[in-house]
Coordinates of C-alpha atoms in Angstrom, one line a residue:
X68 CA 22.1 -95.8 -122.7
X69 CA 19.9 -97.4 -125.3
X70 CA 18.8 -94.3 -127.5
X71 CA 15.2 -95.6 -129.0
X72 CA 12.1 -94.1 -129.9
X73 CA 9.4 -94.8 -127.3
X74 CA 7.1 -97.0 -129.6
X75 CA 10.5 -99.1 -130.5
X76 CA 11.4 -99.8 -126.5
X77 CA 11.0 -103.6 -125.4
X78 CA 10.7 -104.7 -121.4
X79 CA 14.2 -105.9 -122.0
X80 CA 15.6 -102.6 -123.1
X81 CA 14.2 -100.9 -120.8
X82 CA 15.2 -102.9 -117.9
X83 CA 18.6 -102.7 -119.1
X84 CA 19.0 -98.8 -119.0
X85 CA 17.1 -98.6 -115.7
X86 CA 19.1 -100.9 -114.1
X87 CA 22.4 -98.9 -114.0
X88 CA 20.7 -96.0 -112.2
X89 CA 17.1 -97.6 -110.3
X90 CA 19.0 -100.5 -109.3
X91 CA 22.2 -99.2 -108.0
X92 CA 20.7 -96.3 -106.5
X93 CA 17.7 -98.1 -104.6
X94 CA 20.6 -101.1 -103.3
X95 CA 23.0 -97.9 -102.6
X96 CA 19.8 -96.9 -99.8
X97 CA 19.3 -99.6 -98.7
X98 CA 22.9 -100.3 -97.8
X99 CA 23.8 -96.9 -96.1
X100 CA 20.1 -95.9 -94.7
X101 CA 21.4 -96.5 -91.3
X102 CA 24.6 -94.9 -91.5
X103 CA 25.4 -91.5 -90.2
X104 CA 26.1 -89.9 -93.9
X105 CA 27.3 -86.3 -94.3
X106 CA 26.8 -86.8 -98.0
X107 CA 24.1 -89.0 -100.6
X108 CA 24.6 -87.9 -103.8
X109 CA 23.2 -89.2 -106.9
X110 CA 24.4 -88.0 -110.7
X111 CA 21.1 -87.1 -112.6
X112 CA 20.3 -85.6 -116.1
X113 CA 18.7 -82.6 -117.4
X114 CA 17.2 -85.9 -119.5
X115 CA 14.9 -86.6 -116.6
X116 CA 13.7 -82.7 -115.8
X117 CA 13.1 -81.4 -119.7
X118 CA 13.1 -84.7 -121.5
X119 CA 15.2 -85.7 -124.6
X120 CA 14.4 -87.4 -127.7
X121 CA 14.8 -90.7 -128.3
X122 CA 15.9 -91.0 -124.5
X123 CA 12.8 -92.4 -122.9
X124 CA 14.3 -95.2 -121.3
X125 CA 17.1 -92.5 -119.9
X126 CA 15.0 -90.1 -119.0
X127 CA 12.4 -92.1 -116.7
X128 CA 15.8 -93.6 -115.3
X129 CA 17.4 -90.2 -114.3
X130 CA 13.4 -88.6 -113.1
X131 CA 13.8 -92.1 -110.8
X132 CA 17.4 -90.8 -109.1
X133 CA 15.3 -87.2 -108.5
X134 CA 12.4 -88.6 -106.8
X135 CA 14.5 -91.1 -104.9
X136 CA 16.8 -87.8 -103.6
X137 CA 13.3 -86.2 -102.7
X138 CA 11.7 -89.1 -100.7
X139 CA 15.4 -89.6 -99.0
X140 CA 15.2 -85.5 -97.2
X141 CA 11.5 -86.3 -96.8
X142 CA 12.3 -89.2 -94.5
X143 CA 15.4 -87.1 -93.1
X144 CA 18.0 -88.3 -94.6
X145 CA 20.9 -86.7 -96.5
X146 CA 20.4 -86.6 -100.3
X147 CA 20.8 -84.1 -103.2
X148 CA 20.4 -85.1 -107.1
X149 CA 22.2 -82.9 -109.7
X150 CA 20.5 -83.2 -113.1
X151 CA 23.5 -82.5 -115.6
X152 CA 23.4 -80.9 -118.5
X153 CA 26.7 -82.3 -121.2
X154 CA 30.4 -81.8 -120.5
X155 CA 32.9 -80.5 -123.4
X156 CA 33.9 -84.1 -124.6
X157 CA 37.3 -82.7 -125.6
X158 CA 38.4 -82.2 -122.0
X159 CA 35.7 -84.5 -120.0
X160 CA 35.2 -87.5 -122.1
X161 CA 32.8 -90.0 -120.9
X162 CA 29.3 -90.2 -122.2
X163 CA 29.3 -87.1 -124.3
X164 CA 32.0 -88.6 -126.4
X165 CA 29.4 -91.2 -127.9
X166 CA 27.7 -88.5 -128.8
X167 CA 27.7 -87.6 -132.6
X168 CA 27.6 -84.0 -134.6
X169 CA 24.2 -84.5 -135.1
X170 CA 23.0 -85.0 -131.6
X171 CA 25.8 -82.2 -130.2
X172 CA 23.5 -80.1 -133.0
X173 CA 20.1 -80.8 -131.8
X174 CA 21.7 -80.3 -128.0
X175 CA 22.5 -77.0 -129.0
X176 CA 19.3 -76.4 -130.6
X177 CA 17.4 -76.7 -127.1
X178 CA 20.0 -74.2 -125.1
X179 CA 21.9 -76.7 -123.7
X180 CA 25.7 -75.9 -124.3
X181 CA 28.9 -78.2 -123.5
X182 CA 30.3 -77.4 -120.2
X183 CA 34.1 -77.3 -119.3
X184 CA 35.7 -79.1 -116.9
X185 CA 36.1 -75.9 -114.3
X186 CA 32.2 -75.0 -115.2
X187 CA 31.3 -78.5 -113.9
X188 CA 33.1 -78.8 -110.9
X189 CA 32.6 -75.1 -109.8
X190 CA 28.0 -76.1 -110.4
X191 CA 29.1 -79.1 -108.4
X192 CA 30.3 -77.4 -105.4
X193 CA 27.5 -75.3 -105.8
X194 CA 24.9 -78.0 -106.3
X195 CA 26.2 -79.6 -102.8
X196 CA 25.5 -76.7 -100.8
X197 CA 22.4 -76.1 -102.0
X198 CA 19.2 -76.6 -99.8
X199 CA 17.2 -77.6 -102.4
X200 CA 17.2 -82.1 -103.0
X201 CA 17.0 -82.1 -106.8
X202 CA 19.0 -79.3 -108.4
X203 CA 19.8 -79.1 -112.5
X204 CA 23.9 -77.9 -113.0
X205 CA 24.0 -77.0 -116.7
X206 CA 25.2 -74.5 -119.3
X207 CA 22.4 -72.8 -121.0
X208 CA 22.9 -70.4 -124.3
X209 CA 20.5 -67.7 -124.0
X210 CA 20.7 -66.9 -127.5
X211 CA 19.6 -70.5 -128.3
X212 CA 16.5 -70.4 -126.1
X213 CA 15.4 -67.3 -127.4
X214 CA 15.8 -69.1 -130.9
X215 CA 14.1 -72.1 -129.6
X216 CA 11.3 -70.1 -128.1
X217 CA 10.5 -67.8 -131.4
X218 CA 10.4 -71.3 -132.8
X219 CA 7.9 -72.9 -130.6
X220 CA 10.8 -75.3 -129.0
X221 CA 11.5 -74.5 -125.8
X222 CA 10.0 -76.1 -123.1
X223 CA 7.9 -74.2 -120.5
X224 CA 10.7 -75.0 -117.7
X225 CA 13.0 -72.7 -119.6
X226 CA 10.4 -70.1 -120.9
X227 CA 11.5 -68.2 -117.8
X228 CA 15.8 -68.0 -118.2
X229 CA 14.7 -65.8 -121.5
X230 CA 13.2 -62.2 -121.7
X231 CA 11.5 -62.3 -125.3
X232 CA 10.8 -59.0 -126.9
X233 CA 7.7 -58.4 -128.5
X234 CA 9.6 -56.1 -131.0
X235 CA 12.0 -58.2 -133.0
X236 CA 10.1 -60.0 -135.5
X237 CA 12.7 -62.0 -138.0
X238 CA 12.1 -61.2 -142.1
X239 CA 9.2 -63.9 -143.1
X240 CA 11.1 -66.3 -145.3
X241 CA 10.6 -69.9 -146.4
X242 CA 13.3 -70.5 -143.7
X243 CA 12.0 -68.8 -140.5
X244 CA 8.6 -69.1 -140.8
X245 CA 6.3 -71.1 -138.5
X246 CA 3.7 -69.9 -138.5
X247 CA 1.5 -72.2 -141.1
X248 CA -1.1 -69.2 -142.0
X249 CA 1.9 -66.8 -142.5
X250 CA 3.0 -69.4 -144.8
X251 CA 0.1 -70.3 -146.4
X252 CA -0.1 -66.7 -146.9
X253 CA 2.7 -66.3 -148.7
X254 CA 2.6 -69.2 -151.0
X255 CA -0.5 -68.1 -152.3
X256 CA 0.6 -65.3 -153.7
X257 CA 4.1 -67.1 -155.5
X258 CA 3.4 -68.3 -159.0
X259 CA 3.7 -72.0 -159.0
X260 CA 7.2 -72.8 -160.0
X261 CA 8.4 -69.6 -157.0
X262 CA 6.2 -71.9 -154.3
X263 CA 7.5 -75.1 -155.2
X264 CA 11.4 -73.5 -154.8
X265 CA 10.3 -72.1 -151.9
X266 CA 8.9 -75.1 -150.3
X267 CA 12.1 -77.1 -151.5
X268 CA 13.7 -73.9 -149.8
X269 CA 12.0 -74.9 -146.2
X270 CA 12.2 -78.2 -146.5
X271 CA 16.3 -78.1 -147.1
X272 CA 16.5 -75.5 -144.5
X273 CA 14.8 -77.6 -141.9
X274 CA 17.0 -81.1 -143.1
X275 CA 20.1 -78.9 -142.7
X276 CA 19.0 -77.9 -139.1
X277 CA 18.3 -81.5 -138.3
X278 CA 21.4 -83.0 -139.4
X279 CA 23.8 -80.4 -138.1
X280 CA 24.9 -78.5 -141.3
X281 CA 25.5 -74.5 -141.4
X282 CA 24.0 -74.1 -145.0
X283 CA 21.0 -75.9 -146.4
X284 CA 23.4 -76.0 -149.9
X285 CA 25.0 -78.9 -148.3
X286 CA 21.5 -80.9 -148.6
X287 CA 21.2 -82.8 -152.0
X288 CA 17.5 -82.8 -152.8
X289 CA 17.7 -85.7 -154.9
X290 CA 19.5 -87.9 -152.7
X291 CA 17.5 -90.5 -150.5
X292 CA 17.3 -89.4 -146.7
X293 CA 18.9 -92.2 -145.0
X294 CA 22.1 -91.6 -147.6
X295 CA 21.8 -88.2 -146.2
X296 CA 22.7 -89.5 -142.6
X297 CA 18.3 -89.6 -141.1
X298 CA 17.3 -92.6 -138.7
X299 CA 14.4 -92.8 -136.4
X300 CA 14.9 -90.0 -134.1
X301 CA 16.0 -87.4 -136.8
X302 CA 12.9 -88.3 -139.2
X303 CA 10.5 -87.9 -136.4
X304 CA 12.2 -84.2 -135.2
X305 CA 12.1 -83.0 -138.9
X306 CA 8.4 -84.4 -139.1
X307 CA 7.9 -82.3 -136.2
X308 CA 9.7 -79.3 -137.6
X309 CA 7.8 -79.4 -141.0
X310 CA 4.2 -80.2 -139.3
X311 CA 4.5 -76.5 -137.1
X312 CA 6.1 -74.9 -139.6
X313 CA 2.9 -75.9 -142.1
X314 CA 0.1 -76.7 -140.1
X315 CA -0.3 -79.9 -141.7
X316 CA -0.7 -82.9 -140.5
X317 CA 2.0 -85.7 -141.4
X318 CA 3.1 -88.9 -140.8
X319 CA 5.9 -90.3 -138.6
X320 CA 6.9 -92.2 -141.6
X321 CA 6.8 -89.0 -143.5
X322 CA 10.5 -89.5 -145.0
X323 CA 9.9 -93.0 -146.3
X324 CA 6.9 -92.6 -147.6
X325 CA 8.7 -89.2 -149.6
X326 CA 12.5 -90.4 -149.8
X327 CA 13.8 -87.5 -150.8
X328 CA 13.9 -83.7 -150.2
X329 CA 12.5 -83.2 -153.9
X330 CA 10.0 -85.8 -153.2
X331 CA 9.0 -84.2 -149.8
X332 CA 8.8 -80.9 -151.0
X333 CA 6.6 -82.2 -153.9
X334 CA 4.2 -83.6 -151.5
X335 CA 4.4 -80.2 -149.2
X336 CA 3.3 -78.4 -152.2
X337 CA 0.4 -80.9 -153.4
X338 CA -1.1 -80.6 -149.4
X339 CA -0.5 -76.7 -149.7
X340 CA -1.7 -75.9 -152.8
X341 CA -4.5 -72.7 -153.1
X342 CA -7.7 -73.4 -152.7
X343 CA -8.5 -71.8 -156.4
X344 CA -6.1 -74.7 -157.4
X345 CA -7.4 -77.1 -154.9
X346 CA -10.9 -76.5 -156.6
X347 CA -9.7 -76.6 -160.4
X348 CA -8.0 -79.7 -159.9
X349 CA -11.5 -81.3 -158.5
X350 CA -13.4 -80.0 -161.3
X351 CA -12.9 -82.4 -163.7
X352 CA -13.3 -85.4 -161.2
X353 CA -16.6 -84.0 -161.1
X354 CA -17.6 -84.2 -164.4
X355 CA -16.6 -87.5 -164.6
X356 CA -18.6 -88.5 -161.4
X357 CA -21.5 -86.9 -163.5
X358 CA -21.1 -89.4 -166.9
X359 CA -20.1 -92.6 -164.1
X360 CA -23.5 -91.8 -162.4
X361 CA -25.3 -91.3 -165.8
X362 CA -23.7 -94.9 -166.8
X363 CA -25.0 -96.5 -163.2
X364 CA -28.4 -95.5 -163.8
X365 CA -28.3 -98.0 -166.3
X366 CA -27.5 -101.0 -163.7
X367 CA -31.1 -102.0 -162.9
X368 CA -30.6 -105.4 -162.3
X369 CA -31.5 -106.2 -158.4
X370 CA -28.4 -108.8 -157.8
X371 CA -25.3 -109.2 -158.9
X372 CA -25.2 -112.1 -161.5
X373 CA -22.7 -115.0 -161.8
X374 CA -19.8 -112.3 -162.9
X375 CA -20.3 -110.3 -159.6
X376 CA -19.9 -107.0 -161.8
X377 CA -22.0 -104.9 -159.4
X378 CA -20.1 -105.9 -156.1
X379 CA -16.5 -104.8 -157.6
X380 CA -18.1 -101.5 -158.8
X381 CA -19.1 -101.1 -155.4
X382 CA -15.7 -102.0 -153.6
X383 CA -14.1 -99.5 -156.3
X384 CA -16.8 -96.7 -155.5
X385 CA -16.0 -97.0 -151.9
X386 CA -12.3 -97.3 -151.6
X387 CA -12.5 -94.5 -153.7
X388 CA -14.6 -92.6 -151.3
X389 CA -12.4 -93.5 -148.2
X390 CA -9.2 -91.8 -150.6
X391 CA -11.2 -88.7 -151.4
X392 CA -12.5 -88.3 -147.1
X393 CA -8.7 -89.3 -146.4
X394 CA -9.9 -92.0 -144.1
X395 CA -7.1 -95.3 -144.1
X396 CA -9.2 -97.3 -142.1
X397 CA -11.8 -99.5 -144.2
X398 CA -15.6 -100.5 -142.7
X399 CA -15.7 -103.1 -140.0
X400 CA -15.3 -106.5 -141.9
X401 CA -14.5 -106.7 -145.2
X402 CA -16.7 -106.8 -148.8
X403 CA -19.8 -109.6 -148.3
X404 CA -18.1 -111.2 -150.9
X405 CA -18.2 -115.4 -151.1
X406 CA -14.6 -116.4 -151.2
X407 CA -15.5 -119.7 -153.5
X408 CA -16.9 -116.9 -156.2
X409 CA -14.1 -114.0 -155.5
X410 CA -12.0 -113.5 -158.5
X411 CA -8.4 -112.0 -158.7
X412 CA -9.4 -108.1 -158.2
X413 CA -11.8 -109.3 -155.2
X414 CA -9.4 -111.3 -153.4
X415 CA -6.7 -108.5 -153.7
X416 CA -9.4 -106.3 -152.6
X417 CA -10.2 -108.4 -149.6
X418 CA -7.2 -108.2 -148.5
X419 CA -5.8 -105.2 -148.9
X420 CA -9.2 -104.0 -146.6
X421 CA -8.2 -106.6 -144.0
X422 CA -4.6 -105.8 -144.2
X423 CA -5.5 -101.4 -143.6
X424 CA -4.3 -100.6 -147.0
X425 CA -7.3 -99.1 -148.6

């Protein structure tokens, strides 16, 4: 195992997780592919069949063993792949040990429960005598799939090990709502200081999800994330959380760029704000757009002059215009700006354009 995001994985990471199952497996076929086997079995994941974040490098590893078991009874030879789900690390051990409170948490969140000792070995025997090459031996918690599907969570593979009633429908809260217009909704009618608490609300609810805990009052909104126990994987499933539970759009890098729940929750409530308030917040930007254009009116001159006066107005006027269409990436080249004249603002300016920062 080498737990990484995908963008994060190297040729030499990967190379070392696929080599404990590709490797072995394929020099295990070769080595046996003319012996008279009653038995080829290969231990898979559930990793491989529904995915598993941060496990990329696992995942294709374990999909590997599958297709490997398939091609084997295509060619007429014995092989069956079980795809496990986790054991109970209190009686089994092994790799489910490593495995901390928050990733037993988000485990459980998908359906996938610890299995026991007895449960494993009964699927085993089961999984032997099954007809089938590739078959998944795992404990499954209805009641968490049908959280995970009310949620939007669970994946399609699953959608059919739940019947979901079209009756219960949970009380709309700032915790159980995702459905963005249901919350945008809701927030619209909330005096201010009622929306921000209740975006704080979601926010904490989601973070205490995330990280394992039963009550969001063990989430101090003023502490910094990583203090609060995030890293890569846990930043991006919260950014995940918060972007279908909102509708917006937001960054990977959502919790540095917002370091704390109060900070996030700030920013939430900036994106979601009414349009009535959207509008009176622009309002004055507009009058002061009308005395700046009354002032340019005045700048007749055709070029620039030694100071270069009219080519910084003009790099202000458009970075501002990239802020106010939200667009981070600047024209193709930057300013037509002579370096031997730039000044101190027009150098910074050059490069922060070259650099993606305006």
């Amino acid at each position: 195992l080498d737990d990484a995001p995908v963008g994060s994985l190297t040729d030499d990471r990967l190379a070392a997780v696929l080599r404990a199952k590709v490797d072995a497996a394929l020099n295990l076929h070769e080595a046996t592919r003319d012996l008279d086997l009653a038995w080829f079995v290969l231990y898979s994941s559930v990793a491989g069949v529904l995915g598993s974040a941060g496990q990329a490098a696992y995942a294709a590893g374990n999909a590997f063993l599958d297709a490997l078991a398939r091609q084997r009874r295509h060619a007429g030879l014995p092989a069956t792949s079980i795809a496990w789900g986790h054991w109970d690390a209190t009686e089994a051990g092994g790799m489910t040990a490593t495995l901390t409170a928050v990733d037993i948490a988000r485990l459980a969140r998908t359906g996938l429960a610890p299995m026991s000792v007895s449960q494993g070995l009964n699927l085993c025997d089961t999984a032997l005598n099954h007809p089938h090459p590739t078959v998944i031996a795992a404990h499954f918690d209805r009641t968490a799939l049908r959280t995970a599907s009310r949620s939007g969570e669970l994946p399609n593979a699953l959608q059919s090990l739940i019947r979901t009633s079209t009756h219960h429908k949970p009380a709309a809260t700032a915790a159980n709502v995702t459905n963005p217009r249901t919350l945008t909704t809701r927030l619209a009618h909330l005096p201010e200081p009622q929306r921000r608490a209740a975006l704080l609300d979601l926010v904490r609810d989601h973070i205490a999800t995330v990280l394992g805990h039963g009550d969001h009052n063990a989430v101090d909104v003023q502490r910094g994330f990583l203090d609060l126990g995030f890293d890569s994987l846990t930043a991006v499933e919260l950014r995940n959380r918060l972007q279908h539970a909102t509708g917006l759009r937001l960054p990977s890098t959502l919790i540095y760029d917002h370091p704390s729940p109060s900070d996030l929750a700030g920013h939430l409530h900036s994106e979601l704000r009414p349009p009535q308030e959207q509008e009176a917040a622009v309002e004055p930007g507009i009058r002061e757009l009308e005395d700046l254009e009354a002032a340019l009116a005045g700048l007749s001159a055709p070029h620039d002059g030694p100071t270069g006066h009219r080519t910084r107005l003009a790099n202000r006027l458009q970075a501002l215009l990239w802020r106010v269409q939200g667009d981070t990436t600047p024209p193709e080249g930057p300013a037509d700006v002579p370096l031997e004249a730039a000044d101190d603002d027009q150098m910074f300016d050059l490069i922060d354009q070259e650099l993606g920062l305006r």
